[in-house]
mmCIF file of C-alpha atoms and ligand atoms in Angstrom:
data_model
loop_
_atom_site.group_PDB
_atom_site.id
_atom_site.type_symbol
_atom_site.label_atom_id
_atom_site.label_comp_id
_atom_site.label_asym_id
_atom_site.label_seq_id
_atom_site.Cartn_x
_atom_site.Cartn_y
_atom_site.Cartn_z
ATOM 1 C CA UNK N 440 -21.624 -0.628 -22.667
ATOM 2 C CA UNK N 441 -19.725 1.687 -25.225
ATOM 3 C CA UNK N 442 -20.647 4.685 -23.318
ATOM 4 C CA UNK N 443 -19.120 2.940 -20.221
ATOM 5 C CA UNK N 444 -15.928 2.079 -21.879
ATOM 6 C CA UNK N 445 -15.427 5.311 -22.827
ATOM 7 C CA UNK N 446 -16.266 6.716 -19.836
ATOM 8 C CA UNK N 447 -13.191 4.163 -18.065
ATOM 9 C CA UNK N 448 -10.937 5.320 -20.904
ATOM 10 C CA UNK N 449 -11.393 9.401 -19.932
ATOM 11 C CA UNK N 450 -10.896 8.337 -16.547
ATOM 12 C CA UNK N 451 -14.131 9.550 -15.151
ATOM 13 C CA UNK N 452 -14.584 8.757 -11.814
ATOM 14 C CA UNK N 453 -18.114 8.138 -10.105
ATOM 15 C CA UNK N 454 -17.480 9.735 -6.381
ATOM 16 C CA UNK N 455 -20.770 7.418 -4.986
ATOM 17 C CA UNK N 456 -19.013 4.347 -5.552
ATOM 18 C CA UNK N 457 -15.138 4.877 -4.947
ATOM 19 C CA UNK N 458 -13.235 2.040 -4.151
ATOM 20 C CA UNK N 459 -12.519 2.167 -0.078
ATOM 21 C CA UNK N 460 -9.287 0.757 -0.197
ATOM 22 C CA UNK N 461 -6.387 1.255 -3.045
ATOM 23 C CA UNK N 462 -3.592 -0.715 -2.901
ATOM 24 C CA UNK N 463 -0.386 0.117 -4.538
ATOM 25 C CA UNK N 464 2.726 -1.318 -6.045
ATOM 26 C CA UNK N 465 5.242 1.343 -7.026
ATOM 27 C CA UNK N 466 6.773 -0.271 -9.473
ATOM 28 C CA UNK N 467 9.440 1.397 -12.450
ATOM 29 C CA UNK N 468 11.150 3.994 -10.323
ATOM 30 C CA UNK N 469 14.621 2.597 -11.170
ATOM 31 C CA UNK N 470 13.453 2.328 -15.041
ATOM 32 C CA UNK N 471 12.582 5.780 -14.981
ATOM 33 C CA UNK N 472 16.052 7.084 -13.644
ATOM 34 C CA UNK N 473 18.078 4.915 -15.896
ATOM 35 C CA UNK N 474 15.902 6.375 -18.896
ATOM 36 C CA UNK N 475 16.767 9.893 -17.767
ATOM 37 C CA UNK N 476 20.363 8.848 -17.797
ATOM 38 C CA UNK N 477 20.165 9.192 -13.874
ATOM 39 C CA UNK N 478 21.092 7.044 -10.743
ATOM 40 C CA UNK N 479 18.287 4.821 -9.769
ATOM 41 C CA UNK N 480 18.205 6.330 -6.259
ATOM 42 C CA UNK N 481 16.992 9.210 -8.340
ATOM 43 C CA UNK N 482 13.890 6.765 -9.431
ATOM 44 C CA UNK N 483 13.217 6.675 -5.718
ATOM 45 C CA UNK N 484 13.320 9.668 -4.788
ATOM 46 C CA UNK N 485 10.696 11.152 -7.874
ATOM 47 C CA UNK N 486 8.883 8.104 -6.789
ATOM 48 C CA UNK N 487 8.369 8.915 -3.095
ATOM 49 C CA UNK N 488 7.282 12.674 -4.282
ATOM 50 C CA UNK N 489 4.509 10.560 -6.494
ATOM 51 C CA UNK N 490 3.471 8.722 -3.446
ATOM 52 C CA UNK N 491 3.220 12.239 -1.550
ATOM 53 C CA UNK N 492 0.982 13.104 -4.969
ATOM 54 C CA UNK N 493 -1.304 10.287 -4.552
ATOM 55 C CA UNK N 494 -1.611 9.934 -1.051
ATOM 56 C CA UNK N 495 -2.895 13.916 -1.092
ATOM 57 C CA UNK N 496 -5.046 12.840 -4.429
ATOM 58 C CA UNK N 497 -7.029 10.050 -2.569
ATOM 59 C CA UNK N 498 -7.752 11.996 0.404
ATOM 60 C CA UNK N 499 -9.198 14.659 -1.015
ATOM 61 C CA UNK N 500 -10.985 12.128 -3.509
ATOM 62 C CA UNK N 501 -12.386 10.373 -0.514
ATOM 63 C CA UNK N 502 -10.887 7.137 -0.385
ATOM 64 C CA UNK N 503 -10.377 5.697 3.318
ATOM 65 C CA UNK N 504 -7.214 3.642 2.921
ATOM 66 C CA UNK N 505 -4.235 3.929 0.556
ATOM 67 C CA UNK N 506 -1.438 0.464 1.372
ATOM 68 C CA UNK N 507 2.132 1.305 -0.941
ATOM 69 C CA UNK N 508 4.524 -1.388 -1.452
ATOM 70 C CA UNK N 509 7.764 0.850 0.008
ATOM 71 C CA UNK N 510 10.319 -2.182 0.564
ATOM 72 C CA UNK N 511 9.769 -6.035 0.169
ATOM 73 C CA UNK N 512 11.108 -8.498 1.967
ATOM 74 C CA UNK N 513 13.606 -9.607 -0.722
ATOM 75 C CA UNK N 514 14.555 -5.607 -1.767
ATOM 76 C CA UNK N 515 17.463 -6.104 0.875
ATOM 77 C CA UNK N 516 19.266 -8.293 -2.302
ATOM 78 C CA UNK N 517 19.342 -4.837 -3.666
ATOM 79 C CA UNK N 518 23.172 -2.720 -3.512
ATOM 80 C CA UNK N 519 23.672 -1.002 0.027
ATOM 81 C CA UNK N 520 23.613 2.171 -1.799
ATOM 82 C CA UNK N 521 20.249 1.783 -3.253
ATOM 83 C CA UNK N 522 18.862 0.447 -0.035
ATOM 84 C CA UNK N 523 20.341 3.233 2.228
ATOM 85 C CA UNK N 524 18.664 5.690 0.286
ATOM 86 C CA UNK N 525 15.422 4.101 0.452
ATOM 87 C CA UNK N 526 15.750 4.172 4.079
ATOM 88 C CA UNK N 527 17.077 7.570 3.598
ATOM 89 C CA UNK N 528 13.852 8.547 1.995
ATOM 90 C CA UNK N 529 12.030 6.729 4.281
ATOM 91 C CA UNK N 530 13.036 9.213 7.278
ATOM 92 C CA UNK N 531 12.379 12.126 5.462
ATOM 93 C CA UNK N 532 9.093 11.238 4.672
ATOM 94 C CA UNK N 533 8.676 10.297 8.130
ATOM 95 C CA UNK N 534 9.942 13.009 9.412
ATOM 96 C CA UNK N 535 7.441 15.627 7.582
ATOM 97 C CA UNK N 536 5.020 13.068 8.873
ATOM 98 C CA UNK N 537 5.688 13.802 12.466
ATOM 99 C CA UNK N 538 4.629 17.216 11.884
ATOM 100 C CA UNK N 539 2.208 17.237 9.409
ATOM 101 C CA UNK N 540 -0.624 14.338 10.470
ATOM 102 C CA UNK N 541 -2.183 16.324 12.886
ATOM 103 C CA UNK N 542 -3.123 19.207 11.342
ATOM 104 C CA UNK N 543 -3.784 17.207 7.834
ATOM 105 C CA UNK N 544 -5.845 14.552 9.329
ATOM 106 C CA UNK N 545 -3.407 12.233 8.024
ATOM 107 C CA UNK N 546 -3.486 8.729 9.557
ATOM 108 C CA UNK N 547 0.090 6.524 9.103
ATOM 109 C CA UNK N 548 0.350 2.850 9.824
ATOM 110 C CA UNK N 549 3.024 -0.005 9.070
ATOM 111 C CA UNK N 550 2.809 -3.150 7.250
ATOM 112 C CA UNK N 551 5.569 -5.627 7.687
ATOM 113 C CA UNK N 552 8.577 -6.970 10.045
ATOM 114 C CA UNK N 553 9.934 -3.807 11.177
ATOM 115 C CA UNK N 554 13.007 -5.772 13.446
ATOM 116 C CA UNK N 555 15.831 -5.432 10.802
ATOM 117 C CA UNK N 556 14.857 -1.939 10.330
ATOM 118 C CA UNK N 557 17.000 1.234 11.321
ATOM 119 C CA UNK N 558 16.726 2.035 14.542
ATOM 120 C CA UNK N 559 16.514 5.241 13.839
ATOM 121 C CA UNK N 560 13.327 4.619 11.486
ATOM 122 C CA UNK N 561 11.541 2.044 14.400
ATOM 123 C CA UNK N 562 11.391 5.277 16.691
ATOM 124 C CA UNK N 563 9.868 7.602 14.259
ATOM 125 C CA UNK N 564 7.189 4.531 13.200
ATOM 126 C CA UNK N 565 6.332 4.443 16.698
ATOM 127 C CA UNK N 566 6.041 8.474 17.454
ATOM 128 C CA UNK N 567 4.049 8.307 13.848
ATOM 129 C CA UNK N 568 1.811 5.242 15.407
ATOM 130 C CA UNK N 569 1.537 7.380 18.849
ATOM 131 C CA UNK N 570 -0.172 10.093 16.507
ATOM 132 C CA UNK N 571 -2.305 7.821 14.494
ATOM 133 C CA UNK N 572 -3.804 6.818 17.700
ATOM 134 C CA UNK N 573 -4.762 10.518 18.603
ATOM 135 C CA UNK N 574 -6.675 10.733 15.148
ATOM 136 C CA UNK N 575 -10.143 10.102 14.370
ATOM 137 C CA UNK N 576 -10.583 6.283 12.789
ATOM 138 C CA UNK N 577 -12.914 8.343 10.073
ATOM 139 C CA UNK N 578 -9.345 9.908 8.766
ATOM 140 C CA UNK N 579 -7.762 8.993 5.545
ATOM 141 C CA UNK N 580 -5.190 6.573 6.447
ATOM 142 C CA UNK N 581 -1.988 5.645 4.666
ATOM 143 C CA UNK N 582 -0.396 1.670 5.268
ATOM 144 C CA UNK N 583 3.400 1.789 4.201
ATOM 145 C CA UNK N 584 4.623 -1.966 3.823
ATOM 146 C CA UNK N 585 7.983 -1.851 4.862
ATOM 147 C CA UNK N 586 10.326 -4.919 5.016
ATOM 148 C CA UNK N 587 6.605 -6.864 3.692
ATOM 149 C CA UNK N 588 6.402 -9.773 2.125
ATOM 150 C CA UNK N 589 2.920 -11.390 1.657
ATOM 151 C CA UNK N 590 4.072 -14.755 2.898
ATOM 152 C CA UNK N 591 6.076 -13.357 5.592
ATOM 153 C CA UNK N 592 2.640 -11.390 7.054
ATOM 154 C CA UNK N 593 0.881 -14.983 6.989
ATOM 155 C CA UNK N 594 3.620 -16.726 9.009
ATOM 156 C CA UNK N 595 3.987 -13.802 11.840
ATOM 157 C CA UNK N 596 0.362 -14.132 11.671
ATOM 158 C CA UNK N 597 -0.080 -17.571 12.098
ATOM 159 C CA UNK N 598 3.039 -17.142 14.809
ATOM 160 C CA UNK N 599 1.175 -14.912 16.971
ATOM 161 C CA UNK N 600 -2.330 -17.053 17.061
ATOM 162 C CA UNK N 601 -0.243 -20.542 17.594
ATOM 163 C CA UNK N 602 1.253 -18.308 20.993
ATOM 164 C CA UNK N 603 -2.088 -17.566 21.717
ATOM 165 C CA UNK N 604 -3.679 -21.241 21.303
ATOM 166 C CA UNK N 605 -0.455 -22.343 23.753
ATOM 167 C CA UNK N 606 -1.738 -19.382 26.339
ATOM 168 C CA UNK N 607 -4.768 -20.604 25.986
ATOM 169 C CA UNK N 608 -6.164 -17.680 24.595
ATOM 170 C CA UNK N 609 -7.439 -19.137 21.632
ATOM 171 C CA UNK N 610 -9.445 -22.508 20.431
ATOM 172 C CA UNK N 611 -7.944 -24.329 16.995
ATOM 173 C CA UNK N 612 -11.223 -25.637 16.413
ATOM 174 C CA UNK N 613 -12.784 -21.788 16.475
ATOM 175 C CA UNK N 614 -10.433 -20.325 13.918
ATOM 176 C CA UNK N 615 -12.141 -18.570 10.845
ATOM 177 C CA UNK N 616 -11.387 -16.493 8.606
ATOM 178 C CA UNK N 617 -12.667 -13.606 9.765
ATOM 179 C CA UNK N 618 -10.342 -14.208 13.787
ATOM 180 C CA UNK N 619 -7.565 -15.167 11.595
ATOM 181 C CA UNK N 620 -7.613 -11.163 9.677
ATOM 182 C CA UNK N 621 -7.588 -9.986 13.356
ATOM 183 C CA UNK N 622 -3.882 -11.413 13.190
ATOM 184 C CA UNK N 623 -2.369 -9.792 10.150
ATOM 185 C CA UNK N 624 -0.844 -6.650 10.076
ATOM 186 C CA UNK N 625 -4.193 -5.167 8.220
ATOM 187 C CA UNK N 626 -6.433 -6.053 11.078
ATOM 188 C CA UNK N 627 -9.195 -3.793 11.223
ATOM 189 C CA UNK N 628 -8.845 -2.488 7.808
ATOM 190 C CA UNK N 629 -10.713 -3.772 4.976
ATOM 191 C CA UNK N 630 -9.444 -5.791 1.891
ATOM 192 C CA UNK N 631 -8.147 -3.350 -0.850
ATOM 193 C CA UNK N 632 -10.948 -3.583 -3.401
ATOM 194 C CA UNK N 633 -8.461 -2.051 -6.074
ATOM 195 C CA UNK N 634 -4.418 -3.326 -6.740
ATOM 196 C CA UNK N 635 -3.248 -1.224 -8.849
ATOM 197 C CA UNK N 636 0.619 -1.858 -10.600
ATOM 198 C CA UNK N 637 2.735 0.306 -12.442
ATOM 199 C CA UNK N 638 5.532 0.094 -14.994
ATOM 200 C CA UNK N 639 3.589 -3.179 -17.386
ATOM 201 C CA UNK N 640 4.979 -5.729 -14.984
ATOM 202 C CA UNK N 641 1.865 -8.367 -13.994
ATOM 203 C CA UNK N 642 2.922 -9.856 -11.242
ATOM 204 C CA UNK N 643 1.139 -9.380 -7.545
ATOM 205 C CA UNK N 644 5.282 -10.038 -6.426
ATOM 206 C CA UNK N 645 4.522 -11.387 -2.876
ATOM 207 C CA UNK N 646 1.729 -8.114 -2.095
ATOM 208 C CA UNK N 647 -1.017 -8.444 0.452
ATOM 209 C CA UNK N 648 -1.143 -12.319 -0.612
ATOM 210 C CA UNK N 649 -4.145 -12.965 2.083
ATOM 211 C CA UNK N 650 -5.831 -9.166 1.007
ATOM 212 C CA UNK N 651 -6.171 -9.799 -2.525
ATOM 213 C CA UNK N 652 -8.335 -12.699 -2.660
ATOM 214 C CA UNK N 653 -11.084 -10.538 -4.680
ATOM 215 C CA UNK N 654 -9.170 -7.438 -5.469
ATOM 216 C CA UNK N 655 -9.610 -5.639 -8.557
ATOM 217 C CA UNK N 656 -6.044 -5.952 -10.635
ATOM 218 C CA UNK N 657 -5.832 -2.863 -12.871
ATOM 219 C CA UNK N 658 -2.096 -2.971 -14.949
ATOM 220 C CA UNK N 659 -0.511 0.316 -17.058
ATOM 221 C CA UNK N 660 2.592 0.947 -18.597
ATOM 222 C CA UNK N 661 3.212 4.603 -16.897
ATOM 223 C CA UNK N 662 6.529 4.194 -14.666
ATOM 224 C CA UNK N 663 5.312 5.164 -10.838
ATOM 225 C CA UNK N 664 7.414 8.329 -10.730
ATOM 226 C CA UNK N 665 4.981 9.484 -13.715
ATOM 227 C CA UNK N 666 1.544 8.010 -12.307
ATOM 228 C CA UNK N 667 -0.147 11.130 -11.209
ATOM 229 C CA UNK N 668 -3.475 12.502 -10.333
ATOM 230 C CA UNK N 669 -5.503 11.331 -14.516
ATOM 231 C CA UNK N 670 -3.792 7.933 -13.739
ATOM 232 C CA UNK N 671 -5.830 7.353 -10.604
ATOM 233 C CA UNK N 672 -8.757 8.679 -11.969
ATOM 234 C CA UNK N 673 -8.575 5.966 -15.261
ATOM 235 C CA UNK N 674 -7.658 2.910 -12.645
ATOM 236 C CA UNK N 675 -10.711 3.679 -10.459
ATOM 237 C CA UNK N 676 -13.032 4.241 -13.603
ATOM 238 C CA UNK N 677 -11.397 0.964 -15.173
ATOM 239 C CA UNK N 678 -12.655 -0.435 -11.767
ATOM 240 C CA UNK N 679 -15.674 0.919 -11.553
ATOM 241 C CA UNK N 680 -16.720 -1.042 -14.824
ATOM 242 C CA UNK N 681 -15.538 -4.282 -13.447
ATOM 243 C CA UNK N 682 -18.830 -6.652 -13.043
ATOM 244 C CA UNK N 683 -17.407 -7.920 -9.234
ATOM 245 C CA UNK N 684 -19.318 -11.441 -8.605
ATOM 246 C CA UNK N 685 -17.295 -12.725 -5.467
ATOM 247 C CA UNK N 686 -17.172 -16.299 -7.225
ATOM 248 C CA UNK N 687 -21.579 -15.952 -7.319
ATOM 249 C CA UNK N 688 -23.541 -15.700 -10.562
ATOM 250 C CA UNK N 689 -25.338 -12.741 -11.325
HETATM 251 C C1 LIG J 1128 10.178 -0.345 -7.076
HETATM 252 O O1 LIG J 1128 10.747 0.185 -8.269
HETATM 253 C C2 LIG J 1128 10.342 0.605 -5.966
HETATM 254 C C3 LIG J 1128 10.940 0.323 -4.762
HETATM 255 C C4 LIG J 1128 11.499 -0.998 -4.440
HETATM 256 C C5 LIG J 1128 11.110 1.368 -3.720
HETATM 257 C C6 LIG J 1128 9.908 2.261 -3.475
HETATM 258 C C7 LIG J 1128 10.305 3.317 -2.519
HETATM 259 C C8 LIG J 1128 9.959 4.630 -2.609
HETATM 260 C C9 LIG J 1128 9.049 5.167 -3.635
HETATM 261 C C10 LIG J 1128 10.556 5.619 -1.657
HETATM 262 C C11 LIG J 1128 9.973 5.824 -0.321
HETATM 263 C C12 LIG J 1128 8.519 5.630 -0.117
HETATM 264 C C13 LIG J 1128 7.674 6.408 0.618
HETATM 265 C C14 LIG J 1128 6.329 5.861 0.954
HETATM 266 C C15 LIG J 1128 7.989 7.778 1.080
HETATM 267 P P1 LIG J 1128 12.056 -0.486 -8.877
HETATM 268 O O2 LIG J 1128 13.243 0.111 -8.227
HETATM 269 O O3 LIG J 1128 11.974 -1.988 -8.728
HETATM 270 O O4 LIG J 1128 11.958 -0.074 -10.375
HETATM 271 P P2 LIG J 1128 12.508 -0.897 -11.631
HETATM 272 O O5 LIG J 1128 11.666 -2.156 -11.727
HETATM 273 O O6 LIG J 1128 12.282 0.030 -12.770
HETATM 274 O O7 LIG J 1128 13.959 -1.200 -11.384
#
Protein backbone atom coordinates (compact mmCIF):
# COMPACT_ATOMS: atom_id res chain seq x y z
CA UNK A 1 0.00 0.00 0.00
CA UNK A 2 2.93 2.44 0.98
CA UNK A 3 4.78 1.57 -2.06
CA UNK A 4 1.58 2.49 -4.03
CA UNK A 5 1.14 5.78 -2.39
CA UNK A 6 4.32 6.71 -3.16
CA UNK A 7 4.27 5.63 -6.39
CA UNK A 8 0.75 8.18 -6.92
CA UNK A 9 2.76 10.89 -5.15
CA UNK A 10 5.92 10.71 -7.94
CA UNK A 11 3.33 10.64 -10.42
CA UNK A 12 4.21 7.39 -11.99
CA UNK A 13 2.03 6.42 -14.49
CA UNK A 14 1.21 2.65 -15.44
CA UNK A 15 0.76 2.94 -19.51
CA UNK A 16 -1.42 -0.72 -19.38
CA UNK A 17 -4.09 0.79 -17.53
CA UNK A 18 -4.49 4.59 -18.58
CA UNK A 19 -7.62 6.08 -18.04
CA UNK A 20 -9.52 6.26 -21.70
CA UNK A 21 -11.18 9.32 -21.15
CA UNK A 22 -9.84 12.61 -19.10
CA UNK A 23 -12.04 15.16 -18.47
CA UNK A 24 -11.02 18.62 -17.67
CA UNK A 25 -12.03 21.75 -15.87
CA UNK A 26 -9.63 24.62 -16.48
CA UNK A 27 -10.12 26.29 -13.67
CA UNK A 28 -7.67 29.48 -12.06
CA UNK A 29 -6.66 31.14 -15.29
CA UNK A 30 -7.99 34.54 -14.12
CA UNK A 31 -6.24 33.88 -10.53
CA UNK A 32 -3.13 33.35 -12.18
CA UNK A 33 -3.14 36.72 -14.22
CA UNK A 34 -4.28 38.80 -11.35
CA UNK A 35 -1.27 37.20 -9.28
CA UNK A 36 1.13 38.24 -12.03
CA UNK A 37 -0.30 41.69 -11.75
CA UNK A 38 -1.81 41.01 -15.33
CA UNK A 39 -5.29 41.30 -17.09
CA UNK A 40 -7.26 38.19 -16.67
CA UNK A 41 -7.58 37.79 -20.46
CA UNK A 42 -3.92 37.15 -19.94
CA UNK A 43 -5.07 34.00 -17.60
CA UNK A 44 -6.79 32.83 -20.75
CA UNK A 45 -4.64 33.10 -23.01
CA UNK A 46 -1.51 31.07 -20.85
CA UNK A 47 -4.40 28.84 -20.20
CA UNK A 48 -5.35 27.92 -23.78
CA UNK A 49 -1.36 27.37 -24.48
CA UNK A 50 -1.75 24.72 -21.34
CA UNK A 51 -4.62 23.12 -23.04
CA UNK A 52 -2.41 22.96 -26.38
CA UNK A 53 0.28 21.29 -23.65
CA UNK A 54 -2.03 18.71 -22.50
CA UNK A 55 -3.93 17.90 -25.36
CA UNK A 56 -0.26 17.03 -27.16
CA UNK A 57 0.69 15.25 -23.58
CA UNK A 58 -2.31 12.77 -23.72
CA UNK A 59 -1.91 11.86 -27.20
CA UNK A 60 1.29 10.88 -27.15
CA UNK A 61 0.53 9.20 -23.62
CA UNK A 62 -2.20 7.25 -25.29
CA UNK A 63 -5.30 8.39 -23.95
CA UNK A 64 -8.36 8.27 -26.52
CA UNK A 65 -10.44 11.24 -25.40
CA UNK A 66 -9.52 14.52 -23.69
CA UNK A 67 -13.34 16.83 -22.92
CA UNK A 68 -12.05 20.74 -21.56
CA UNK A 69 -14.52 22.90 -19.98
CA UNK A 70 -13.74 26.12 -22.56
CA UNK A 71 -17.02 28.28 -21.76
CA UNK A 72 -20.10 27.41 -19.51
CA UNK A 73 -23.29 28.25 -19.99
CA UNK A 74 -23.37 30.96 -17.28
CA UNK A 75 -19.54 32.43 -18.36
CA UNK A 76 -21.64 34.90 -20.63
CA UNK A 77 -22.33 36.88 -16.93
CA UNK A 78 -18.69 37.48 -17.41
CA UNK A 79 -17.49 41.44 -18.83
CA UNK A 80 -17.73 41.63 -22.79
CA UNK A 81 -14.10 42.13 -22.72
CA UNK A 82 -13.26 38.96 -21.03
CA UNK A 83 -15.72 37.04 -23.10
CA UNK A 84 -14.58 38.47 -26.52
CA UNK A 85 -11.28 37.31 -25.89
CA UNK A 86 -12.26 33.94 -25.05
CA UNK A 87 -13.95 33.79 -28.27
CA UNK A 88 -10.96 35.49 -29.58
CA UNK A 89 -8.88 32.62 -28.43
CA UNK A 90 -11.26 30.34 -29.42
CA UNK A 91 -10.65 31.18 -33.31
CA UNK A 92 -7.17 31.05 -33.08
CA UNK A 93 -7.08 27.83 -31.73
CA UNK A 94 -9.46 26.87 -34.27
CA UNK A 95 -7.89 28.21 -36.79
CA UNK A 96 -4.38 26.24 -36.28
CA UNK A 97 -6.85 23.44 -36.00
CA UNK A 98 -8.00 23.69 -39.54
CA UNK A 99 -4.59 23.05 -40.60
CA UNK A 100 -3.05 21.00 -38.28
CA UNK A 101 -5.65 17.78 -37.62
CA UNK A 102 -4.83 16.12 -40.57
CA UNK A 103 -1.45 15.68 -40.55
CA UNK A 104 -1.45 15.29 -36.48
CA UNK A 105 -4.15 12.80 -36.36
CA UNK A 106 -5.92 15.15 -34.27
CA UNK A 107 -9.68 14.53 -33.91
CA UNK A 108 -11.92 17.90 -32.70
CA UNK A 109 -15.49 17.71 -31.58
CA UNK A 110 -18.02 20.16 -29.73
CA UNK A 111 -19.88 19.89 -26.60
CA UNK A 112 -22.65 22.31 -25.98
CA UNK A 113 -25.37 24.83 -27.60
CA UNK A 114 -23.35 26.33 -30.21
CA UNK A 115 -26.59 28.87 -31.46
CA UNK A 116 -25.47 32.04 -29.51
CA UNK A 117 -22.06 31.48 -30.72
CA UNK A 118 -20.09 33.77 -33.26
CA UNK A 119 -20.86 33.15 -36.44
CA UNK A 120 -17.71 33.35 -37.36
CA UNK A 121 -16.67 30.46 -34.78
CA UNK A 122 -20.01 28.06 -35.96
CA UNK A 123 -18.25 27.92 -39.51
CA UNK A 124 -14.86 26.97 -38.40
CA UNK A 125 -16.64 24.17 -35.81
CA UNK A 126 -18.23 22.85 -38.76
CA UNK A 127 -15.03 22.86 -41.35
CA UNK A 128 -13.18 21.35 -37.98
CA UNK A 129 -16.25 18.64 -37.71
CA UNK A 130 -15.96 18.12 -41.72
CA UNK A 131 -12.25 17.01 -40.87
CA UNK A 132 -12.96 14.95 -37.87
CA UNK A 133 -15.12 12.95 -40.08
CA UNK A 134 -12.18 12.25 -42.58
CA UNK A 135 -10.08 10.84 -39.54
CA UNK A 136 -9.75 7.46 -38.31
CA UNK A 137 -12.27 6.86 -35.06
CA UNK A 138 -8.85 5.13 -33.52
CA UNK A 139 -7.41 8.97 -33.38
CA UNK A 140 -6.93 10.87 -30.24
CA UNK A 141 -9.84 13.05 -30.04
CA UNK A 142 -10.29 16.36 -28.26
CA UNK A 143 -14.27 17.46 -26.98
CA UNK A 144 -14.23 21.36 -26.37
CA UNK A 145 -17.51 22.25 -24.31
CA UNK A 146 -18.40 25.43 -25.51
CA UNK A 147 -21.49 27.42 -24.32
CA UNK A 148 -22.01 23.74 -21.97
CA UNK A 149 -23.77 23.46 -19.18
CA UNK A 150 -24.44 19.93 -17.75
CA UNK A 151 -28.12 20.58 -17.29
CA UNK A 152 -28.47 22.33 -20.46
CA UNK A 153 -26.93 18.94 -22.45
CA UNK A 154 -29.77 16.87 -20.53
CA UNK A 155 -32.64 19.13 -21.65
CA UNK A 156 -31.48 19.40 -25.55
CA UNK A 157 -31.14 15.82 -24.99
CA UNK A 158 -34.27 14.99 -23.68
CA UNK A 159 -35.64 17.75 -26.47
CA UNK A 160 -34.43 15.84 -29.30
CA UNK A 161 -35.81 12.16 -28.10
CA UNK A 162 -39.41 13.81 -27.03
CA UNK A 163 -39.29 15.05 -31.18
CA UNK A 164 -38.48 11.73 -31.94
CA UNK A 165 -41.25 9.86 -29.69
CA UNK A 166 -43.84 12.61 -31.52
CA UNK A 167 -42.28 11.29 -35.12
CA UNK A 168 -42.73 8.23 -34.01
CA UNK A 169 -39.32 7.32 -34.11
CA UNK A 170 -39.01 6.31 -30.73
CA UNK A 171 -41.08 4.16 -27.92
CA UNK A 172 -41.28 5.92 -24.14
CA UNK A 173 -41.65 2.64 -22.78
CA UNK A 174 -38.10 1.46 -24.58
CA UNK A 175 -35.98 4.27 -23.22
CA UNK A 176 -32.75 3.16 -21.26
CA UNK A 177 -30.01 4.40 -20.36
CA UNK A 178 -27.85 3.27 -22.68
CA UNK A 179 -30.61 4.97 -26.06
CA UNK A 180 -30.83 7.91 -23.88
CA UNK A 181 -26.43 8.50 -24.13
CA UNK A 182 -27.14 8.15 -27.91
CA UNK A 183 -28.86 11.69 -27.34
CA UNK A 184 -26.25 13.75 -25.57
CA UNK A 185 -23.70 15.57 -27.13
CA UNK A 186 -21.04 12.65 -25.99
CA UNK A 187 -22.82 9.98 -27.90
CA UNK A 188 -20.51 7.46 -28.93
CA UNK A 189 -17.82 8.38 -26.60
CA UNK A 190 -17.33 6.79 -23.38
CA UNK A 191 -17.83 8.25 -19.80
CA UNK A 192 -14.62 10.14 -18.67
CA UNK A 193 -13.20 7.69 -16.14
CA UNK A 194 -10.99 10.65 -14.72
CA UNK A 195 -12.39 14.60 -13.80
CA UNK A 196 -9.74 16.23 -13.06
CA UNK A 197 -10.05 20.22 -11.49
CA UNK A 198 -7.62 22.76 -11.07
CA UNK A 199 -7.02 25.84 -8.94
CA UNK A 200 -8.46 23.92 -5.13
CA UNK A 201 -12.01 24.72 -6.10
CA UNK A 202 -14.31 21.26 -5.47
CA UNK A 203 -17.05 21.80 -7.23
CA UNK A 204 -18.11 19.59 -10.56
CA UNK A 205 -19.82 23.47 -11.51
CA UNK A 206 -22.55 22.12 -13.91
CA UNK A 207 -19.65 19.58 -15.98
CA UNK A 208 -20.72 16.50 -17.85
CA UNK A 209 -23.58 16.14 -15.04
CA UNK A 210 -24.96 12.76 -16.87
CA UNK A 211 -20.89 11.61 -17.65
CA UNK A 212 -19.74 11.68 -14.24
CA UNK A 213 -21.88 9.28 -12.57
CA UNK A 214 -18.64 7.04 -11.66
CA UNK A 215 -15.85 9.34 -12.60
CA UNK A 216 -12.77 9.49 -10.74
CA UNK A 217 -12.60 13.25 -9.02
CA UNK A 218 -8.90 14.06 -8.57
CA UNK A 219 -8.57 18.01 -6.97
CA UNK A 220 -4.96 20.17 -6.82
CA UNK A 221 -4.15 23.50 -6.00
CA UNK A 222 -1.86 24.24 -9.29
CA UNK A 223 -3.76 27.18 -11.27
CA UNK A 224 -4.53 25.57 -15.00
CA UNK A 225 -2.14 27.93 -16.77
CA UNK A 226 0.63 26.04 -14.55
CA UNK A 227 -0.80 22.32 -14.83
CA UNK A 228 1.65 20.81 -17.17
CA UNK A 229 2.93 17.55 -18.37
CA UNK A 230 4.18 15.99 -14.01
CA UNK A 231 0.60 17.24 -13.17
CA UNK A 232 -1.07 14.76 -15.48
CA UNK A 233 1.16 12.18 -14.73
CA UNK A 234 0.32 12.53 -10.56
CA UNK A 235 -3.71 12.79 -11.43
CA UNK A 236 -3.61 9.57 -13.50
CA UNK A 237 -1.30 7.75 -10.86
CA UNK A 238 -3.66 9.25 -8.02
CA UNK A 239 -6.28 7.42 -10.23
CA UNK A 240 -4.76 4.55 -10.86
CA UNK A 241 -4.77 3.76 -6.99
CA UNK A 242 -8.41 4.42 -6.71
CA UNK A 243 -10.18 0.89 -5.69
CA UNK A 244 -13.28 1.67 -8.50
CA UNK A 245 -16.35 -0.65 -7.22
CA UNK A 246 -19.25 0.81 -9.48
CA UNK A 247 -21.55 0.81 -6.23
CA UNK A 248 -20.55 -3.49 -6.01
CA UNK A 249 -18.51 -4.97 -3.16
CA UNK A 250 -15.31 -6.35 -3.80
C1 LIG B 1 -11.81 29.33 -15.96
O1 LIG B 1 -10.88 30.10 -15.22
C2 LIG B 1 -11.53 29.44 -17.40
C3 LIG B 1 -12.43 29.84 -18.36
C4 LIG B 1 -13.81 30.22 -18.04
C5 LIG B 1 -12.04 29.97 -19.78
C6 LIG B 1 -11.19 28.84 -20.35
C7 LIG B 1 -10.78 29.21 -21.72
C8 LIG B 1 -9.55 29.01 -22.25
C9 LIG B 1 -8.46 28.30 -21.55
C10 LIG B 1 -9.22 29.56 -23.60
C11 LIG B 1 -9.58 28.83 -24.82
C12 LIG B 1 -9.63 27.35 -24.81
C13 LIG B 1 -9.17 26.50 -25.76
C14 LIG B 1 -9.60 25.07 -25.70
C15 LIG B 1 -8.24 26.88 -26.85
P1 LIG B 1 -11.37 31.41 -14.45
O2 LIG B 1 -11.33 32.55 -15.39
O3 LIG B 1 -12.74 31.16 -13.85
O4 LIG B 1 -10.29 31.55 -13.34
P2 LIG B 1 -10.50 32.18 -11.88
O5 LIG B 1 -11.43 31.24 -11.13
O6 LIG B 1 -9.13 32.20 -11.32
O7 LIG B 1 -11.10 33.55 -12.05
Amino acid sequence: MAKQLNAALAGQVDKSRLPRHVAIIMDGNGRWATRRGLPRTAGHKAGAEAFRRIATYCKNLGISYLTVYAFSTENWKRSETEVNAIMLLLKKYLLEAVDSMERDNIRLRFFGDMTPIPAELQALAHQTDEITAHLDQGDFQANICLNYGGRDEIVRAVRRYAEDCVAGKQNPSKINETLFSGYMDSAGIPDPELIIRPSGELRLSNFLLWQCAYSEFYATDTLWPDFDEAELDRAIAAYQQRDRRFGAVK
